[in-house]
């Protein structure tokens, strides 16, 4: 039973356009959500997070939106750059238990020059 | 400031052999974690340590043991490796209970069990 789902295994966008990566969750106890970026042969790198008390968080070109009623979050990258090409994982945690993370299966983003 | 370091980077084992994966963090974090990543899947939690002296099972603990040696170090042991344990293993750490509970990851250990 996947509690965090990323239904798009891959996404291709043109350089300069917007990339939108989506993530759905089922556990209503999740209150903290993160996006990680991963290049081949490297560990995941933290990108941006959002608490359930917010519905939007921005950091430069990256914005995460949270829709609690739909149990859905999305990551927007504007403008997309070739260096953004990587696998993006969304992750969620609930209070307690050392904030252990539950990950989605990832979306491979390819930004075409 | 190296963050989270893992050794070895790559290892080949035969079925039934044992090995220990090492992880260390220099961020003075209280919590540490071991994950595995398999093709087409996200990271799955094997074990975690909420604080020095405590360890708990995650989603996929079977076939593994852990030791929180001190605040900095958290090791993962395979007592009798199986081909199903072929994977990439990531260690992470975080400071739970503060304003920044983000988990920071090491570069990973690629393990091949023949």
CSV table of C-alpha atoms in Angstrom, one decimal:
chain,number,residue,atom,x,y,z
A,1,UNK,CA,0.0,0.0,0.0
A,2,UNK,CA,1.8,3.1,-1.3
A,3,UNK,CA,1.1,6.0,1.0
A,4,UNK,CA,3.0,8.4,-1.3
A,5,UNK,CA,2.5,8.2,-5.0
A,6,UNK,CA,4.2,9.9,-7.9
A,7,UNK,CA,2.2,8.7,-10.9
A,8,UNK,CA,4.4,10.1,-13.6
A,9,UNK,CA,7.7,8.2,-14.0
A,10,UNK,CA,9.0,10.7,-16.4
A,11,UNK,CA,8.5,14.3,-17.6
A,12,UNK,CA,10.2,16.2,-20.4
A,13,UNK,CA,10.0,20.0,-20.8
A,14,UNK,CA,11.7,22.6,-22.9
A,15,UNK,CA,14.3,24.9,-21.3
A,16,UNK,CA,12.7,28.1,-20.0
A,17,UNK,CA,9.3,26.6,-19.6
A,18,UNK,CA,7.6,25.5,-16.4
A,19,UNK,CA,8.0,22.0,-15.0
A,20,UNK,CA,5.2,20.7,-12.8
A,21,UNK,CA,5.8,17.5,-10.8
A,22,UNK,CA,2.9,16.0,-8.9
A,23,UNK,CA,2.6,13.8,-5.8
A,24,UNK,CA,-0.4,12.3,-4.0
A,25,UNK,CA,-0.6,10.9,-0.5
A,26,UNK,CA,-3.1,8.9,1.5
A,27,UNK,CA,-2.1,9.1,5.1
A,28,UNK,CA,-3.9,12.1,6.7
A,29,UNK,CA,-1.4,12.1,9.6
A,30,UNK,CA,1.4,13.4,7.3
A,31,UNK,CA,2.1,17.0,8.2
A,32,UNK,CA,5.5,17.7,6.7
A,33,UNK,CA,6.3,17.3,3.0
A,34,UNK,CA,9.7,17.5,1.2
A,35,UNK,CA,11.0,17.3,-2.3
A,36,UNK,CA,14.4,15.8,-3.0
A,37,UNK,CA,16.5,15.9,-6.2
A,38,UNK,CA,18.7,13.0,-7.1
A,39,UNK,CA,21.5,12.8,-9.7
A,40,UNK,CA,22.8,9.4,-10.8
A,41,UNK,CA,25.3,7.9,-8.4
A,42,UNK,CA,24.7,10.6,-5.8
A,43,UNK,CA,22.6,10.8,-2.7
A,44,UNK,CA,19.2,12.7,-2.6
A,45,UNK,CA,19.7,16.4,-2.1
A,46,UNK,CA,17.0,18.4,-0.2
A,47,UNK,CA,15.2,20.9,-2.4
A,48,UNK,CA,12.2,22.4,-0.6
A,49,UNK,CA,9.7,21.6,2.1
A,50,UNK,CA,6.3,22.6,3.3
A,51,UNK,CA,4.4,22.2,6.5
A,52,UNK,CA,0.7,21.3,6.5
A,53,UNK,CA,-0.1,24.7,8.1
A,54,UNK,CA,0.9,26.3,4.8
A,55,UNK,CA,-0.4,25.9,1.2
A,56,UNK,CA,2.6,27.4,-0.6
A,57,UNK,CA,6.3,27.7,-0.1
A,58,UNK,CA,8.8,29.4,-2.5
A,59,UNK,CA,12.5,29.3,-2.8
A,60,UNK,CA,13.9,31.0,-5.9
A,61,UNK,CA,12.8,29.1,-9.0
A,62,UNK,CA,11.1,26.4,-6.9
A,63,UNK,CA,7.6,26.5,-5.4
A,64,UNK,CA,5.7,23.8,-3.6
A,65,UNK,CA,2.0,23.8,-3.4
A,66,UNK,CA,0.0,21.8,-0.9
A,67,UNK,CA,-3.7,20.9,-1.2
A,68,UNK,CA,-4.6,19.2,2.0
A,69,UNK,CA,-8.2,18.4,1.1
A,70,UNK,CA,-7.1,16.7,-2.1
A,71,UNK,CA,-4.0,15.2,-0.4
A,72,UNK,CA,-1.9,16.5,-3.2
A,73,UNK,CA,1.3,18.4,-3.6
A,74,UNK,CA,3.1,19.7,-6.6
A,75,UNK,CA,6.5,21.2,-7.3
A,76,UNK,CA,6.8,24.0,-9.9
A,77,UNK,CA,10.1,24.9,-11.4
A,78,UNK,CA,10.2,28.2,-13.3
A,79,UNK,CA,12.1,28.6,-15.5
A,80,UNK,CA,13.4,25.1,-16.1
A,81,UNK,CA,17.1,24.7,-16.8
A,82,UNK,CA,19.0,21.7,-18.3
A,83,UNK,CA,20.8,21.4,-14.9
A,84,UNK,CA,17.4,20.6,-13.4
A,85,UNK,CA,17.4,17.2,-15.2
A,86,UNK,CA,17.3,14.7,-12.4
A,87,UNK,CA,15.0,12.3,-10.5
A,88,UNK,CA,12.7,14.2,-8.1
A,89,UNK,CA,11.3,12.4,-5.1
A,90,UNK,CA,8.5,13.7,-2.9
A,91,UNK,CA,8.5,12.5,0.7
A,92,UNK,CA,6.2,12.9,3.7
A,93,UNK,CA,6.4,12.5,7.4
A,94,UNK,CA,4.1,12.4,10.4
A,95,UNK,CA,4.7,13.6,13.9
A,96,UNK,CA,6.8,11.3,16.1
A,97,UNK,CA,8.9,8.2,15.2
A,98,UNK,CA,11.9,10.4,14.5
A,99,UNK,CA,10.1,12.0,11.5
A,100,UNK,CA,10.7,8.9,9.4
A,101,UNK,CA,10.1,9.7,5.7
A,102,UNK,CA,7.9,7.8,3.3
A,103,UNK,CA,9.0,8.4,-0.3
A,104,UNK,CA,7.3,8.3,-3.6
A,105,UNK,CA,8.8,6.3,-6.5
A,106,UNK,CA,10.2,9.4,-8.2
A,107,UNK,CA,9.8,11.3,-11.4
A,108,UNK,CA,12.6,11.6,-14.0
A,109,UNK,CA,12.6,15.2,-15.2
A,110,UNK,CA,14.4,15.9,-18.5
A,111,UNK,CA,14.9,19.6,-19.5
A,112,UNK,CA,15.6,19.9,-23.2
A,113,UNK,CA,17.9,22.7,-24.4
B,1,UNK,CA,32.2,20.0,7.0
B,2,UNK,CA,31.6,16.8,5.2
B,3,UNK,CA,27.9,16.2,6.1
B,4,UNK,CA,27.0,12.5,5.9
B,5,UNK,CA,29.7,10.1,4.8
B,6,UNK,CA,29.3,6.5,3.9
B,7,UNK,CA,31.8,3.7,3.3
B,8,UNK,CA,32.4,1.7,1.2
B,9,UNK,CA,31.1,3.3,-2.0
B,10,UNK,CA,30.7,-0.1,-3.7
B,11,UNK,CA,30.9,-3.7,-2.6
B,12,UNK,CA,30.4,-7.1,-4.2
B,13,UNK,CA,29.5,-10.0,-1.9
B,14,UNK,CA,28.7,-13.6,-2.4
B,15,UNK,CA,25.5,-15.1,-1.0
B,16,UNK,CA,26.0,-15.9,2.7
B,17,UNK,CA,28.8,-13.4,3.3
B,18,UNK,CA,28.5,-10.7,5.9
B,19,UNK,CA,29.5,-7.1,5.8
B,20,UNK,CA,28.9,-3.8,7.7
B,21,UNK,CA,28.1,-0.5,6.0
B,22,UNK,CA,29.4,2.5,7.8
B,23,UNK,CA,27.8,5.9,8.2
B,24,UNK,CA,29.0,9.0,10.0
B,25,UNK,CA,27.7,12.6,10.3
B,26,UNK,CA,29.3,15.7,11.5
B,27,UNK,CA,26.2,17.9,11.9
B,28,UNK,CA,25.6,16.9,15.5
B,29,UNK,CA,22.2,15.5,14.6
B,30,UNK,CA,20.3,13.4,17.0
B,31,UNK,CA,18.5,11.1,14.5
B,32,UNK,CA,20.0,8.8,11.9
B,33,UNK,CA,18.4,6.5,9.3
B,34,UNK,CA,19.2,3.7,6.8
B,35,UNK,CA,17.3,3.5,3.5
B,36,UNK,CA,17.6,1.2,0.5
B,37,UNK,CA,16.7,2.2,-3.0
B,38,UNK,CA,15.7,-0.3,-5.7
B,39,UNK,CA,15.1,0.4,-9.4
B,40,UNK,CA,11.8,2.1,-10.1
B,41,UNK,CA,11.1,2.5,-6.4
B,42,UNK,CA,11.5,5.3,-3.9
B,43,UNK,CA,13.7,5.0,-0.8
B,44,UNK,CA,12.5,2.6,1.8
B,45,UNK,CA,13.4,2.9,5.5
B,46,UNK,CA,15.3,-0.1,6.9
B,47,UNK,CA,16.1,1.1,10.4
B,48,UNK,CA,16.4,4.4,12.2
B,49,UNK,CA,17.8,5.7,15.4
B,50,UNK,CA,15.9,8.6,17.0
B,51,UNK,CA,18.7,9.3,19.5
B,52,UNK,CA,22.0,7.9,20.7
B,53,UNK,CA,21.3,4.5,22.3
B,54,UNK,CA,18.0,3.8,20.5
B,55,UNK,CA,17.2,2.0,17.3
B,56,UNK,CA,13.9,1.0,15.7
B,57,UNK,CA,12.7,-1.0,12.7
B,58,UNK,CA,11.5,0.7,9.6
B,59,UNK,CA,9.5,-0.6,6.7
B,60,UNK,CA,12.0,-3.3,5.5
B,61,UNK,CA,14.2,-4.5,8.4
B,62,UNK,CA,14.4,-8.2,7.7
B,63,UNK,CA,18.0,-9.4,7.1
B,64,UNK,CA,19.6,-6.4,8.7
B,65,UNK,CA,20.9,-5.2,12.0
B,66,UNK,CA,22.1,-1.8,13.1
B,67,UNK,CA,24.3,-0.2,15.8
B,68,UNK,CA,24.2,3.4,16.9
B,69,UNK,CA,27.8,3.4,18.0
B,70,UNK,CA,27.8,7.0,19.2
B,71,UNK,CA,26.0,10.2,18.2
B,72,UNK,CA,28.1,10.5,15.0
B,73,UNK,CA,28.0,6.9,13.7
B,74,UNK,CA,25.3,4.5,12.7
B,75,UNK,CA,26.2,1.2,11.0
B,76,UNK,CA,24.2,-1.3,9.1
B,77,UNK,CA,25.1,-5.0,9.1
B,78,UNK,CA,24.1,-7.8,6.8
B,79,UNK,CA,24.8,-11.0,8.6
B,80,UNK,CA,24.2,-13.4,5.7
B,81,UNK,CA,23.8,-11.5,2.4
B,82,UNK,CA,21.1,-12.6,-0.1
B,83,UNK,CA,20.7,-11.5,-3.8
B,84,UNK,CA,17.5,-9.7,-2.8
B,85,UNK,CA,19.7,-7.3,-0.8
B,86,UNK,CA,21.3,-6.1,-3.9
B,87,UNK,CA,20.5,-2.4,-3.8
B,88,UNK,CA,21.8,1.1,-3.2
B,89,UNK,CA,21.9,2.0,0.5
B,90,UNK,CA,21.6,5.5,1.8
B,91,UNK,CA,22.3,6.8,5.3
B,92,UNK,CA,20.7,10.1,6.4
B,93,UNK,CA,20.6,12.3,9.5
B,94,UNK,CA,18.4,15.0,10.9
B,95,UNK,CA,17.9,17.1,14.0
B,96,UNK,CA,14.4,16.1,15.1
B,97,UNK,CA,12.5,18.4,17.4
B,98,UNK,CA,13.9,21.7,16.0
B,99,UNK,CA,12.7,24.1,13.4
B,100,UNK,CA,14.7,22.2,10.7
B,101,UNK,CA,14.0,18.5,10.7
B,102,UNK,CA,15.2,18.0,7.2
B,103,UNK,CA,17.0,14.7,6.5
B,104,UNK,CA,20.4,15.0,4.8
B,105,UNK,CA,21.7,12.1,2.9
B,106,UNK,CA,25.0,10.5,2.2
B,107,UNK,CA,26.3,9.6,-1.3
B,108,UNK,CA,25.2,5.9,-1.0
B,109,UNK,CA,26.8,2.5,-1.0
B,110,UNK,CA,26.1,0.2,-4.0
B,111,UNK,CA,25.9,-3.4,-3.0
B,112,UNK,CA,25.8,-6.3,-5.4
B,113,UNK,CA,25.1,-9.8,-3.9
B,114,UNK,CA,25.9,-12.7,-6.2
